[in-house]
Structure formats: structure tokens, C-alpha cells
Coordinates of C-alpha atoms and ligand atoms in Angstrom, one line a residue:
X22 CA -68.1 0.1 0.3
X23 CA -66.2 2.5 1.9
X24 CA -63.9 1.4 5.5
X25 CA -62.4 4.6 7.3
X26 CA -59.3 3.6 9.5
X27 CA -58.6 6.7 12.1
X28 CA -55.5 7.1 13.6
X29 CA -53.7 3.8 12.8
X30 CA -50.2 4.0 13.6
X31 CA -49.2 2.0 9.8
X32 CA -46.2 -0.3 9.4
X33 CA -44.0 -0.1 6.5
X34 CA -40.5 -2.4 6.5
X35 CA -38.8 0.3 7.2
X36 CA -40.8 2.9 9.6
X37 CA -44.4 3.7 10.9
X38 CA -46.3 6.7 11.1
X39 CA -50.0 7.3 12.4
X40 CA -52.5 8.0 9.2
X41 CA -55.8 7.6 8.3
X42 CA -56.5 5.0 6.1
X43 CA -59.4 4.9 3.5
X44 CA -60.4 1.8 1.7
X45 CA -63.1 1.9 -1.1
X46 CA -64.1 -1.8 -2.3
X47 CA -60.8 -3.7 -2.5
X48 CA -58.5 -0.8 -2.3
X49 CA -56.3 1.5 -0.2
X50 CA -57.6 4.9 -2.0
X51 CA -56.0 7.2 0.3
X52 CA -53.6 7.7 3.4
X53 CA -53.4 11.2 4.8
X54 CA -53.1 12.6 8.1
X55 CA -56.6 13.2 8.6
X56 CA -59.3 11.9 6.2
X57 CA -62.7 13.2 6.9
X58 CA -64.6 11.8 4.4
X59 CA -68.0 9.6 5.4
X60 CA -67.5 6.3 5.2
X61 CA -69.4 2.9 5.8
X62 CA -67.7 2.0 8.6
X63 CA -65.3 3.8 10.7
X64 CA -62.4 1.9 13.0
X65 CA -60.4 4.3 15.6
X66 CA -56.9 2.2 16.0
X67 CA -55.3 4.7 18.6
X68 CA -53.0 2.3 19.5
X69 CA -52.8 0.0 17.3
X70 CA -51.0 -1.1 14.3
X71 CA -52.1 -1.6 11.0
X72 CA -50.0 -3.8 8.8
X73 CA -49.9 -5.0 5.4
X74 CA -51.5 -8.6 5.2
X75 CA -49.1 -11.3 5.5
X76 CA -47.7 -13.3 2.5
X77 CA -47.3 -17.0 3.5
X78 CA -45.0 -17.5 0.8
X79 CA -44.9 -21.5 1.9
X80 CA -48.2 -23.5 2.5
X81 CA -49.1 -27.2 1.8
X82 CA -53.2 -26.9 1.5
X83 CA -53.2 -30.4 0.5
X84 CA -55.8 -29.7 -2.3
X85 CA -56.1 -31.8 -4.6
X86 CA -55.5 -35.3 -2.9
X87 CA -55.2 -35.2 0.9
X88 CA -58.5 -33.2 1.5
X89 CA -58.6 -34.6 5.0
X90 CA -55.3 -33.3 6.2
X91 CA -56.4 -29.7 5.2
X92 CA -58.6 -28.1 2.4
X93 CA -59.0 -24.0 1.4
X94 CA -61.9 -23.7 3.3
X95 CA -60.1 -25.1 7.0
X96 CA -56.8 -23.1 5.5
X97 CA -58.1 -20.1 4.6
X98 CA -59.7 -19.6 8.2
X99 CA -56.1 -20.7 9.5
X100 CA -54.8 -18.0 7.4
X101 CA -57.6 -15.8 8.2
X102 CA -57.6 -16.2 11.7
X103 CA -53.1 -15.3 11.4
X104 CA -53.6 -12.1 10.1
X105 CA -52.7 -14.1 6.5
X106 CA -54.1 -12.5 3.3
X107 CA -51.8 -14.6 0.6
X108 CA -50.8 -18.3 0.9
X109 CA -48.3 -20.2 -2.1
X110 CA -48.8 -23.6 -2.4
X111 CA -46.7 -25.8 -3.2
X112 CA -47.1 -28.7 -5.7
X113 CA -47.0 -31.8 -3.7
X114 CA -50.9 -32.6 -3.8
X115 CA -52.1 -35.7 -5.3
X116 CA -51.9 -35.5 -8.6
X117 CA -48.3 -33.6 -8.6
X118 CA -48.6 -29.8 -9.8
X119 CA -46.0 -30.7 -12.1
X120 CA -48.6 -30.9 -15.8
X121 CA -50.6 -27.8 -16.8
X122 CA -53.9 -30.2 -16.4
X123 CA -52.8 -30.7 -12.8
X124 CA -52.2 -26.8 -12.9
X125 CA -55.5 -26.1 -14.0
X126 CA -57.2 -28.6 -12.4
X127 CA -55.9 -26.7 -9.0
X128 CA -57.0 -23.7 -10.2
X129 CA -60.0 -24.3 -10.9
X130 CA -60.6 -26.1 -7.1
X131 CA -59.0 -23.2 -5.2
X132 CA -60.8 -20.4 -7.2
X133 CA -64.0 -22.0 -6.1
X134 CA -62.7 -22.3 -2.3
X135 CA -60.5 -19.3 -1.8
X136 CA -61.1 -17.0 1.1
X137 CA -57.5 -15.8 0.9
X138 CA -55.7 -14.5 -1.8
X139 CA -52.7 -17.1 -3.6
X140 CA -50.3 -18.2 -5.9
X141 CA -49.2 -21.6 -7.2
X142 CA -45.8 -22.8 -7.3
X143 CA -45.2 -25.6 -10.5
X144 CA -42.9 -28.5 -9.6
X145 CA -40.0 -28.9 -11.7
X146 CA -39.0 -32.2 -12.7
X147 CA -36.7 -34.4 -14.8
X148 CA -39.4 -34.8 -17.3
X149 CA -41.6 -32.1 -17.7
X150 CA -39.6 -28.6 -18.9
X151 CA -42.3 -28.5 -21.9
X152 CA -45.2 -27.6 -18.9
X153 CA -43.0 -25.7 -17.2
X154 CA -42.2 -23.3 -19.9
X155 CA -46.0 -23.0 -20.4
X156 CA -46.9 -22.8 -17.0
X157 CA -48.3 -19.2 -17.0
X158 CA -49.0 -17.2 -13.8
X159 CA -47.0 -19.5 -11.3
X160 CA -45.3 -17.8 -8.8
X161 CA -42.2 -19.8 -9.1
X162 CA -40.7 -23.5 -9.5
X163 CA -40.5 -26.1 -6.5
X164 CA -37.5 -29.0 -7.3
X165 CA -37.3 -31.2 -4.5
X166 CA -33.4 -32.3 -4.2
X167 CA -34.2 -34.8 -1.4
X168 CA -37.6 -37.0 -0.9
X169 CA -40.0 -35.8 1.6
X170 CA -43.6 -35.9 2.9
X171 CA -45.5 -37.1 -0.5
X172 CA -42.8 -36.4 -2.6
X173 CA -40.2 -38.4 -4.1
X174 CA -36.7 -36.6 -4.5
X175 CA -37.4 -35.3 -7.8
X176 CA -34.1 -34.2 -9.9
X177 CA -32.5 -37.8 -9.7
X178 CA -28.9 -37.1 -8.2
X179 CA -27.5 -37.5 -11.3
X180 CA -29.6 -34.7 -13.3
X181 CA -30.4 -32.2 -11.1
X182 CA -28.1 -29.6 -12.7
X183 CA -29.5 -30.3 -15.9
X184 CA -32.8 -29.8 -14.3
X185 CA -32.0 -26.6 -13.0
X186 CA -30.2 -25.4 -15.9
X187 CA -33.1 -26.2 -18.5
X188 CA -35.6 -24.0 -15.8
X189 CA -33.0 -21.2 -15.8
X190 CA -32.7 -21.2 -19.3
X191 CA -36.2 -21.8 -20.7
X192 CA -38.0 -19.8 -17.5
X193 CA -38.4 -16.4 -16.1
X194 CA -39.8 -17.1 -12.4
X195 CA -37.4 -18.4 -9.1
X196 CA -37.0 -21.5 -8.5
X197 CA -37.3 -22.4 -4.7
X198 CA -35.4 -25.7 -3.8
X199 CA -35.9 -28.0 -0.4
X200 CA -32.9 -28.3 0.0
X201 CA -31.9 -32.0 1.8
X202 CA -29.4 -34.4 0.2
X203 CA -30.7 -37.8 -0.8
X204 CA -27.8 -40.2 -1.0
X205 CA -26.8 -39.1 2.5
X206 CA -30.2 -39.4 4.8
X207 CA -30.5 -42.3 3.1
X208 CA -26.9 -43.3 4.3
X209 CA -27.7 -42.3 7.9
X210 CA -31.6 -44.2 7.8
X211 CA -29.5 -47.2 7.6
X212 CA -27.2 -46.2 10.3
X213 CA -30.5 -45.4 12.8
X214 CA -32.9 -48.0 11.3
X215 CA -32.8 -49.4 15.0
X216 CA -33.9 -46.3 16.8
X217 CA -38.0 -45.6 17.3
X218 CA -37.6 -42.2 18.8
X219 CA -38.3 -39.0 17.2
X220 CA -34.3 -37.4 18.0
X221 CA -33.6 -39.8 15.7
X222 CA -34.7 -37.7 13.2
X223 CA -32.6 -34.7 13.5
X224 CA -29.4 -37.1 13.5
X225 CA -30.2 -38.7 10.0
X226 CA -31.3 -35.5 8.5
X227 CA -28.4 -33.2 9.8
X228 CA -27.1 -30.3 9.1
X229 CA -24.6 -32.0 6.6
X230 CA -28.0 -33.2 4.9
X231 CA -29.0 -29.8 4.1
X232 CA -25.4 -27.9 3.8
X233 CA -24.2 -30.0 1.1
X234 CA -27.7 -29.6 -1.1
X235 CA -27.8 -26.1 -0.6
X236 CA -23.9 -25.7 -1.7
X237 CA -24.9 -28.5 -4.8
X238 CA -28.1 -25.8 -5.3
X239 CA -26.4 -22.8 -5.2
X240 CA -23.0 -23.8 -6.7
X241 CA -25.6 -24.6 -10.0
X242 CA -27.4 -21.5 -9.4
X243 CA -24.0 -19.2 -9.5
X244 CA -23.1 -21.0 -12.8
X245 CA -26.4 -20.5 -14.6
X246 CA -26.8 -16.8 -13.2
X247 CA -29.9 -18.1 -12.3
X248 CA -32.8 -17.1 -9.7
X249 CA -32.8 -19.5 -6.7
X250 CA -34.4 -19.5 -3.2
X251 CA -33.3 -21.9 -0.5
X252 CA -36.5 -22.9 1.7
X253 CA -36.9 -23.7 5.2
X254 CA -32.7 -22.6 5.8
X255 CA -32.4 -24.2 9.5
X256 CA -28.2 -24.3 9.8
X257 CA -26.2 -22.4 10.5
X258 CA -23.9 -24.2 7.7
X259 CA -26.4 -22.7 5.4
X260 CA -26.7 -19.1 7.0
X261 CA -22.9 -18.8 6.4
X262 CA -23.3 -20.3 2.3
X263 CA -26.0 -17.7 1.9
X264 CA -23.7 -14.8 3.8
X265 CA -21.1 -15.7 1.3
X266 CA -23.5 -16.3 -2.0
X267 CA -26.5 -14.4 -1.3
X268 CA -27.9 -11.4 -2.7
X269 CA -30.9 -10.5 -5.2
X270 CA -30.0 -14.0 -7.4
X271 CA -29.8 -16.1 -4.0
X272 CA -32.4 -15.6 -1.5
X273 CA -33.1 -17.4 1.4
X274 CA -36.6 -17.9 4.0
X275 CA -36.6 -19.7 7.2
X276 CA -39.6 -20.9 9.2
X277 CA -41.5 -19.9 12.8
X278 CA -40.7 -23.6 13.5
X279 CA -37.2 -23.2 13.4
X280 CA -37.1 -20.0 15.0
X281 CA -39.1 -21.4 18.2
X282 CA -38.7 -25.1 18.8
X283 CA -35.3 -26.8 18.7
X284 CA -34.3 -30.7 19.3
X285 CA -35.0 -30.2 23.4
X286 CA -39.0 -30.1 22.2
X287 CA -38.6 -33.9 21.0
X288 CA -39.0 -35.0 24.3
X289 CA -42.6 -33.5 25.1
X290 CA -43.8 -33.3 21.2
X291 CA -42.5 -36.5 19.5
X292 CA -43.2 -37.0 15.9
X293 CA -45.5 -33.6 16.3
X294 CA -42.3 -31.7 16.0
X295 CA -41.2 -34.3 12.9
X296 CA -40.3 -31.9 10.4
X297 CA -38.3 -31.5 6.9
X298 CA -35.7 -30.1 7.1
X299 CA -35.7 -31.2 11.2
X300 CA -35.7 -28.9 14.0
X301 CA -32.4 -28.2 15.1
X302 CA -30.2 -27.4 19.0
X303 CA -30.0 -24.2 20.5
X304 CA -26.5 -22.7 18.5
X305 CA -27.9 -22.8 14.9
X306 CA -31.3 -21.8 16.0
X307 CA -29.0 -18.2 17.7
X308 CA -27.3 -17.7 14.0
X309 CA -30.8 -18.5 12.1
X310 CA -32.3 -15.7 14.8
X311 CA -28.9 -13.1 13.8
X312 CA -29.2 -13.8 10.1
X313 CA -33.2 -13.1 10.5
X314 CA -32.4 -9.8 12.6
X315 CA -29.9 -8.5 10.2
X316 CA -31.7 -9.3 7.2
X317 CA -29.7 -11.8 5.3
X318 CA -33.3 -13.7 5.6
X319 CA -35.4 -12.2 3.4
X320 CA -38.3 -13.9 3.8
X321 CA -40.3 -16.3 7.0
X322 CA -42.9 -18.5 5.8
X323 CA -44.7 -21.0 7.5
X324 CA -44.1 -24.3 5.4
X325 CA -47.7 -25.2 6.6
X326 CA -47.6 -28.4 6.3
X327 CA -50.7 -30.5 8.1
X328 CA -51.2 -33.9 9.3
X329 CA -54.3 -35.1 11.4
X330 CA -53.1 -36.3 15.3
X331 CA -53.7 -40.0 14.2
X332 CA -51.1 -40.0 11.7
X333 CA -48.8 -38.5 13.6
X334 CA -49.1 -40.6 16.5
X335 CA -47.2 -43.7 15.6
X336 CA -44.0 -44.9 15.5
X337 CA -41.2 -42.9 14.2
X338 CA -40.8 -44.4 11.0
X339 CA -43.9 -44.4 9.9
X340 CA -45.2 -40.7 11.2
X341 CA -45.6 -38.4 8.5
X342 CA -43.1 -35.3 8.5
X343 CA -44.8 -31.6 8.9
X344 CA -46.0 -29.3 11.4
X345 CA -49.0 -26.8 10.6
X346 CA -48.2 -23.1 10.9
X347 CA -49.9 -20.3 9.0
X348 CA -52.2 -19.4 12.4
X349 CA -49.2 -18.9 14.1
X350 CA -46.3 -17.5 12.5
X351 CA -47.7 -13.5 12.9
X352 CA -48.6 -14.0 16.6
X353 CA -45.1 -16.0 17.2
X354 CA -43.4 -12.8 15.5
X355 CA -45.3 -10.1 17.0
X356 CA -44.0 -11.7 20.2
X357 CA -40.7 -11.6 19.3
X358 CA -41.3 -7.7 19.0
X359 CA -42.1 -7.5 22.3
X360 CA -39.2 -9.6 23.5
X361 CA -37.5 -7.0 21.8
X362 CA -35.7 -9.6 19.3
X363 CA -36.9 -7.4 16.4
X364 CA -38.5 -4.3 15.6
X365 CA -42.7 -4.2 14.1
X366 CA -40.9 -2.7 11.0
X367 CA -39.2 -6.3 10.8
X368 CA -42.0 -8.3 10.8
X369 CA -43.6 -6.4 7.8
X370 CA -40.6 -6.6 6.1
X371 CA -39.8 -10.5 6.6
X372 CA -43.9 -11.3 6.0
X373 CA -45.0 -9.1 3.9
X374 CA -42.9 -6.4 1.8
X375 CA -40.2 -9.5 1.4
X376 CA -42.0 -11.8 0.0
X377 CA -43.9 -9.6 -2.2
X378 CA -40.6 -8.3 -3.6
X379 CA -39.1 -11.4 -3.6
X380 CA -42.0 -12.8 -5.9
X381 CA -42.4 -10.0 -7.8
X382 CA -46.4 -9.4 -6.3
X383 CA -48.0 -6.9 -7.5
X384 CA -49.9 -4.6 -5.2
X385 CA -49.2 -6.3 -2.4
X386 CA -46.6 -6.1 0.6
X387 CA -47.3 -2.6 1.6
X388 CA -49.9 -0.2 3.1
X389 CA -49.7 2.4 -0.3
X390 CA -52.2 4.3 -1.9
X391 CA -53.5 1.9 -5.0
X392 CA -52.5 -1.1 -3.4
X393 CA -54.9 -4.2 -2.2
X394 CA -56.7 -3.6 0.9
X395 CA -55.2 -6.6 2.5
X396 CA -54.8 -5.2 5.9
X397 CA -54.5 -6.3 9.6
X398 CA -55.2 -4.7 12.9
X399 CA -53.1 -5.6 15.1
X400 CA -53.1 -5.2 19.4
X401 CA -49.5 -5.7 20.6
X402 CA -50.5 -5.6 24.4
X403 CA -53.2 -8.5 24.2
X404 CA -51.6 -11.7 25.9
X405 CA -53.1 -15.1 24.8
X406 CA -52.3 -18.8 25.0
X407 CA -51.5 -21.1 21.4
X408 CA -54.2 -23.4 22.4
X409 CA -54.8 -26.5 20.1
X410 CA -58.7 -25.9 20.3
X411 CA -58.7 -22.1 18.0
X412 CA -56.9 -23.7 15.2
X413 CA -58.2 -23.4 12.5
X414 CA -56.7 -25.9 10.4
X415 CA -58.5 -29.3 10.0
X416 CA -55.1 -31.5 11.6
X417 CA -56.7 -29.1 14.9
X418 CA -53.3 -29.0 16.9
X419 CA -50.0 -26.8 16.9
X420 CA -46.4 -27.7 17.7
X421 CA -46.5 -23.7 19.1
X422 CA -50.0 -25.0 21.5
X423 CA -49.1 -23.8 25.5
X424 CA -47.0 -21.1 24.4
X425 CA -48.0 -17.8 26.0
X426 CA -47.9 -15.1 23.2
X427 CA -48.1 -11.1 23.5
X428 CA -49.4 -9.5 20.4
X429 CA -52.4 -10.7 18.0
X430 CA -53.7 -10.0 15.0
X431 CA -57.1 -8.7 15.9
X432 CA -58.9 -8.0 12.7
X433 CA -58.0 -9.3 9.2
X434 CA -59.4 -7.9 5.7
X435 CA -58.8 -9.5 2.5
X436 CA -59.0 -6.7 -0.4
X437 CA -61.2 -4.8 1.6
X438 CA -63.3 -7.3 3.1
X439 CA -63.4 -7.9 7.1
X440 CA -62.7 -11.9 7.3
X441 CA -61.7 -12.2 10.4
X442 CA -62.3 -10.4 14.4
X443 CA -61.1 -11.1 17.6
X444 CA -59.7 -14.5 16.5
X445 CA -63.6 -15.8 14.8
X446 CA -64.2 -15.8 11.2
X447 CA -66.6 -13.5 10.1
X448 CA -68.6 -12.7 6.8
X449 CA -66.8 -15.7 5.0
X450 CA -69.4 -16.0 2.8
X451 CA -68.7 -12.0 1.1
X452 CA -64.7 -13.2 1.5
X453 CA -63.0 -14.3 -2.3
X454 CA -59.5 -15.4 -2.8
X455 CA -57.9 -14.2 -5.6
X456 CA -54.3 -15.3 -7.5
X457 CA -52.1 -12.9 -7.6
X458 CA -50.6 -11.3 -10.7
X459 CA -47.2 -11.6 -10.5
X460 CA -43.8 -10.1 -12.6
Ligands
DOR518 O1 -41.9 -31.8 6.8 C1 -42.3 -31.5 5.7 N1 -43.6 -31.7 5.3 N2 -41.5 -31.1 4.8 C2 -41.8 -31.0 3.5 O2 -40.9 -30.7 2.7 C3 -43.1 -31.4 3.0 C4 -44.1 -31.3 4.1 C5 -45.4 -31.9 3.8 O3 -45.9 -31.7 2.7 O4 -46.0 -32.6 4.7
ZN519 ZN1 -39.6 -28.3 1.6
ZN520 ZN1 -42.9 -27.3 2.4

């Protein structure tokens, strides 16, 4: 099968020029100026933009365990349907990810389910550095510093340097940290055990929550030499510990969710805006938006992380924390390019190029001759509303829903297949996720 791409203007992180594109089967076999060769099918993108898939480095598919939240069949169209080629999941399903049966068993689920391409992280834990050495083809380690949706904190405060020394010293991959303090949300809980409305939530996990993990985390991480991402970064205390620590051994990602909403959004969203690490007021999300701009972010990933409207919709303490994403991040980005907050060679590089890079992905992250044909078309001129009803994902809402957005993915191929156009999911059954190889 042979897809011709005419006059695409193509999006590295760094520049764009217009090309033809040919894919054969799943991939990119040549870019030229102009490719006359006969093809199957033929797509003239005067005017549009054709970017490297997106690589949602941060998803909760809630497979194995919490099939009715989400499953790969409801996520992969989500993905799909964002212009999302690659999803990692992380390790909090039901059983853990933290055994190599539990890996396996995984595998063996999302290989049958797949419509996207992924990866696996492997949670780290006090007890379990013999399945983590052995964990092969992971694309890095989740520890868990503070308790959160489905997860118990999982280095005990007392070990979690020994924890993340044993991984730097007996494992080659990162290892990606949520980043929230235990001893002192639990401190504050007590302090606002009184209070039933969602603000209450930014006030007991607050920026001193996360600041004084990610300093534990990367204080541990400097000692050990070792390779250590800091998920979902949301303060500014935190943009200014990775301006001062950061570089290729200490990386950073922060999320569409705290990019766009902030604590005013309480008041119209309630717990539908509960999140871990919380959203946070207008001054840290400005530095999270600089730091983002002049790339001491390396990475945005969604942190997809679904719950169905009925559990969402009780009272404060017992709403579960998470806000779905991976259908929205590209569109939210793309209309930040036309806000002019960043350029189209940004988004690439922050979705796509970044985190292949930062995961060491092979093939992946860039429109190159050799490479996967995980591609998307994208229309930066066509204006359309979040709206609740085109999600994808099973939980069916969106803290982003009412937001007018300008620029959409428009088609999306998986390693050469067409999976999604004009926002429906098409061919699904041709489409097959596969894991990536990673180094
Ligand atoms: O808000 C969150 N929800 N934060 C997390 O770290 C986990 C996630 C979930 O799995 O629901
Ligand atoms: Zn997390
Ligand atoms: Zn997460």
C-alpha cells in the first residue's frame, strides 16, 4: 500500500518546509520536493501541515482493573480522534504493573486491543527491584512519592532514596516520579477535613506539596547521577528547581490541564477539575507557560486519567482525582499556535520529537525517511467547539468541553494506516497498536 502526500507543508521541532511525502505500508520511504510516483491514494495538503504523530508520553488506560473508566478500544479512538499515534501507560491498573506477571499480563490485553501504538511504564517499589531489573522493553519506571488516585504512596518516606538508588543502580531506563509529598497533604487533610468544596483541594495539595518532593527527588537524583523525570510540573517552585537542576539527567513534562485551567475553573467544574498534582492560580500557570515557551519543558503529556461523571459527582472527599485528556491536548496546542503563544515547530517538538528523545523511541518523533508512518494532517484555520458529546473516551466528558479551539487534527494514520478523518474513526478494524522498541 502506497499513500502519496502532495505538497504538505512538514513540521520538524525546529522548521517546516513543503515536500511530498510517500508512505509504503508502515513507512515514510521518501520526502522530496516532488514525488511523482503512482500511488494508492493520493492527499493534496496545500495548506496544511503534516506532523509527526503525537507521543502521549502520560496516559492511565485503566487496563487491567478499571475497564469501565476507560479500556484501549474507548482510548485508542480518544487517541485516534487527537491526532495521537503513541500512548505510555502507567502502572496503576488493578493488579499494579509492578510484577513481570502483571507486566505480561498487560501486554498480552493491550496487544490484542491496540489501535495506537505504546509503551509500558513498570512501577517501582520498596519490594520489587528483582522485576524491575527484569522488566524488559518498559519504557521507564513510575515511583509514586505521594498517594494518589488508586495508588498508595509507594517509596515509604523513609526508603524512598534507597528505592531510587537500587533503580539507578541495577536499571538503564528513567524513572518518572509524581512528585507530591505525603507527610504534608496529609498534614493539611487534617487542617481542611471540614471543608466540602473542591478549592479545597488546591490548598492541601499546594505548591509546597510538590516543591519539597521534587527537591527530595531530584536532590537523590543528582547524588546517584541518575535519570529522572518530574511529571505533571505545575509550580512555579518547581520550574525554578528544574531551571537550576535540569538538563539531559533531569527532565521535566507538564500537562494541557495545567496550561489551560487554573483554580478560578473550581467554581463552574467542581471535582471535574480534581486533579493530582491540583490545578493551580493564574502566576504559576504564566511561569509553567515561559518555561514551556523556552524549552526548559521538554515534554506535554496528557496524564489522561478518566473517571465516569458519577464518580465524579459527589462530595469532595470522596470524588476520585483525574481529568481525561489525550483528545485534547493537540487541538489545545495547535490553538495556542494561533494565539501566537508558540510556534507549530513547538508543538512537534514538546509532543512528539521530545518525548521520543526523551524515551529513547526509536523511529518515532519525526517526519524522516525510514521512520514510522505515524503522521497527522492537520487544518490550522478550522474553528471548533470541545464539546463533551465527540469524546471519545468512555468517562464521555472534558474539563476543556465549551472551549472554542482554532486548529484540528484532521486526519490521523498509525504506521501507515488512515485511523482517523474529520474527527470519526475510520478503518479501525485494519488499525494495530504496536509497543515501541525503545533504547
Ligand atoms: O489526578 C490523578 N489521577 N493523578 C494521578 O496521579 C493518578 C490519576 C489517576 O490514575 O486517576
Ligand atoms: Zn502522577
Ligand atoms: Zn498520571
Amino acid at each position: 500500500m502506497k499513500i502519496l502526500f502532495k505538497n504538505a507543508e512538514i513540521v520538524s521541532a525546529s522548521e517546516t518546509s513543503i515536500k511530498d511525502v510517500l508512505v509504503e505500508d508502515e513507512k515514510i520511504e521518501k520526502i522530496d520536493d516532488n514525488i511523482n510516483e503512482k500511488a494508492d491514494k493520493e492527499y493534496d495538503l496545500t495548506g496544511k501541515y503534516l506532523l509527526p504523530g503525537v507521543i502521549d508520553a502520560h496516559v492511565h488506560f485503566r487496563t487491567p482493573g478499571y475497564e469501565a473508566k476507560e479500556d484501549w478500544k474507548t482510548g485508542s479512538a480518544a487517541a485516534l480522534a487527537g491526532g495521537v499515534t503513541t500512548v505510555f501507560d502507567m502502572p496503576n491498573t488493578k493488579p499494579h504493573t509492578t510484577t513481570l506477571e502483571a507486566l505480561a499480563a498487560k501486554r498480552e490485553i493491550v496487544a490484542r486491543n491496540a489501535k495506537v501504538n505504546y509503551g509500558f511504564f513498570f512501577g517501582g517499589e520498596a519490594d520489587n527491584l528483582e522485576d524491575c531489573k527484569e522488566a524488559e522493553g518498559i519504557v521507564g519506571f513510575k515511583v509514586y512519592m505521594g498517594a494518589t488516585t488508586g495508588q498508595k504512596a509507594l517509596g515509604k518516606k523513609d526508603n524512598i532514596e534507597d528505592l531510587l538508588e537500587d533503580l539507578f543502580a541495577n536499571t538503564d531506563r528513567v524513572v518518572a516520579v509524581h512528585a507530591e509529598d505525603e507527610a504534608i497533604m496529609q498534614k493539611h487533610a487534617e487542617v481542611y477535613q471540614g471543608d466540602h468544596t473542591a478549592e479545597v483541594h488546591s490548598l492541601i495539595r499546594n505548591d509546597e506539596v510538590a516543591f519539597t518532593a521534587a527537591k527530595k527527588a531530584i536532590h537523590i537524583a543528582k547524588k546517584y547521577e541518575g535519570r529522572m523525570h518530574i511529571c505533571h510540573m505545575s509550580t512555579k517552585k518547581e520550574v525554578e528547581l528544574i531551571r537550576k537542576f535540569g538538563g539531559d539527567l533531569i527532565t521535566c513534562e507538564v500537562t494541557p490541564h495545567h496550561l489551560f485551567l487554573s483554580i478560578k475553573d473550581y467554581s463552574t467544574h467542581g471535582n471535574f477539575v480534581k486533579v493530582n498534582p491540583p490545578i493551580r492560580g493564574q502566576h504559576d500557570q504564566d511561569i509553567l507557560w515561559k518555561a514551556v515557551q523556552d524549552g526548559v519543558v521538554r515534554i506535554i503529556a496528557s496524564d489522561h486519567a478518566p473517571h465516569l461523571r458519577e464518580e465524579k459527582d459527589v462530595d469532595y472527599w470522596k470524588a476520585p482525582a483525574g481529568v481525561p485528556g489525550v483528545q485534547t491536548t493537540l487541538p489545545l496546542m495547535l490553538n495556542a499556535v494561533n494565539d501566537e503563544r508558540l510556534e507549530i515547530q513547538d508543538v512537534v517538538r514538546l509532543l512528539s520529537y521530545g518525548p521520543a528523545k526523551l524515551y529513547g523511541v526509536q523511529s518515532k518523533g519525526a517526519i524522516r525517511e525510514g521512520y514510522d508512518a505515524d503522521l497527522v494532517v492537520v487544518d490550522m484555520n478550522l474553528m471548533q467547539q470541545v464539546k463533551d458529546k465527540d469524546m471519545k473516551s468512555k468517562c464521555g466528558w472534558s474539563p476543556f468541553s465549551d472551549m472554542y479551539l482554532k486548529g484540528w487534527p484532521e486526519m490521523t494514520f498509525v504506521r501507515g494506516v488512515l485511523g482517523m478523518e474529520n474527527g470519526r474513526i475510520v478503518r479501525s478494524e485494519e488499525l494495530e497498536g504496536k509497543e515501541v522498541v525503545v533504547s
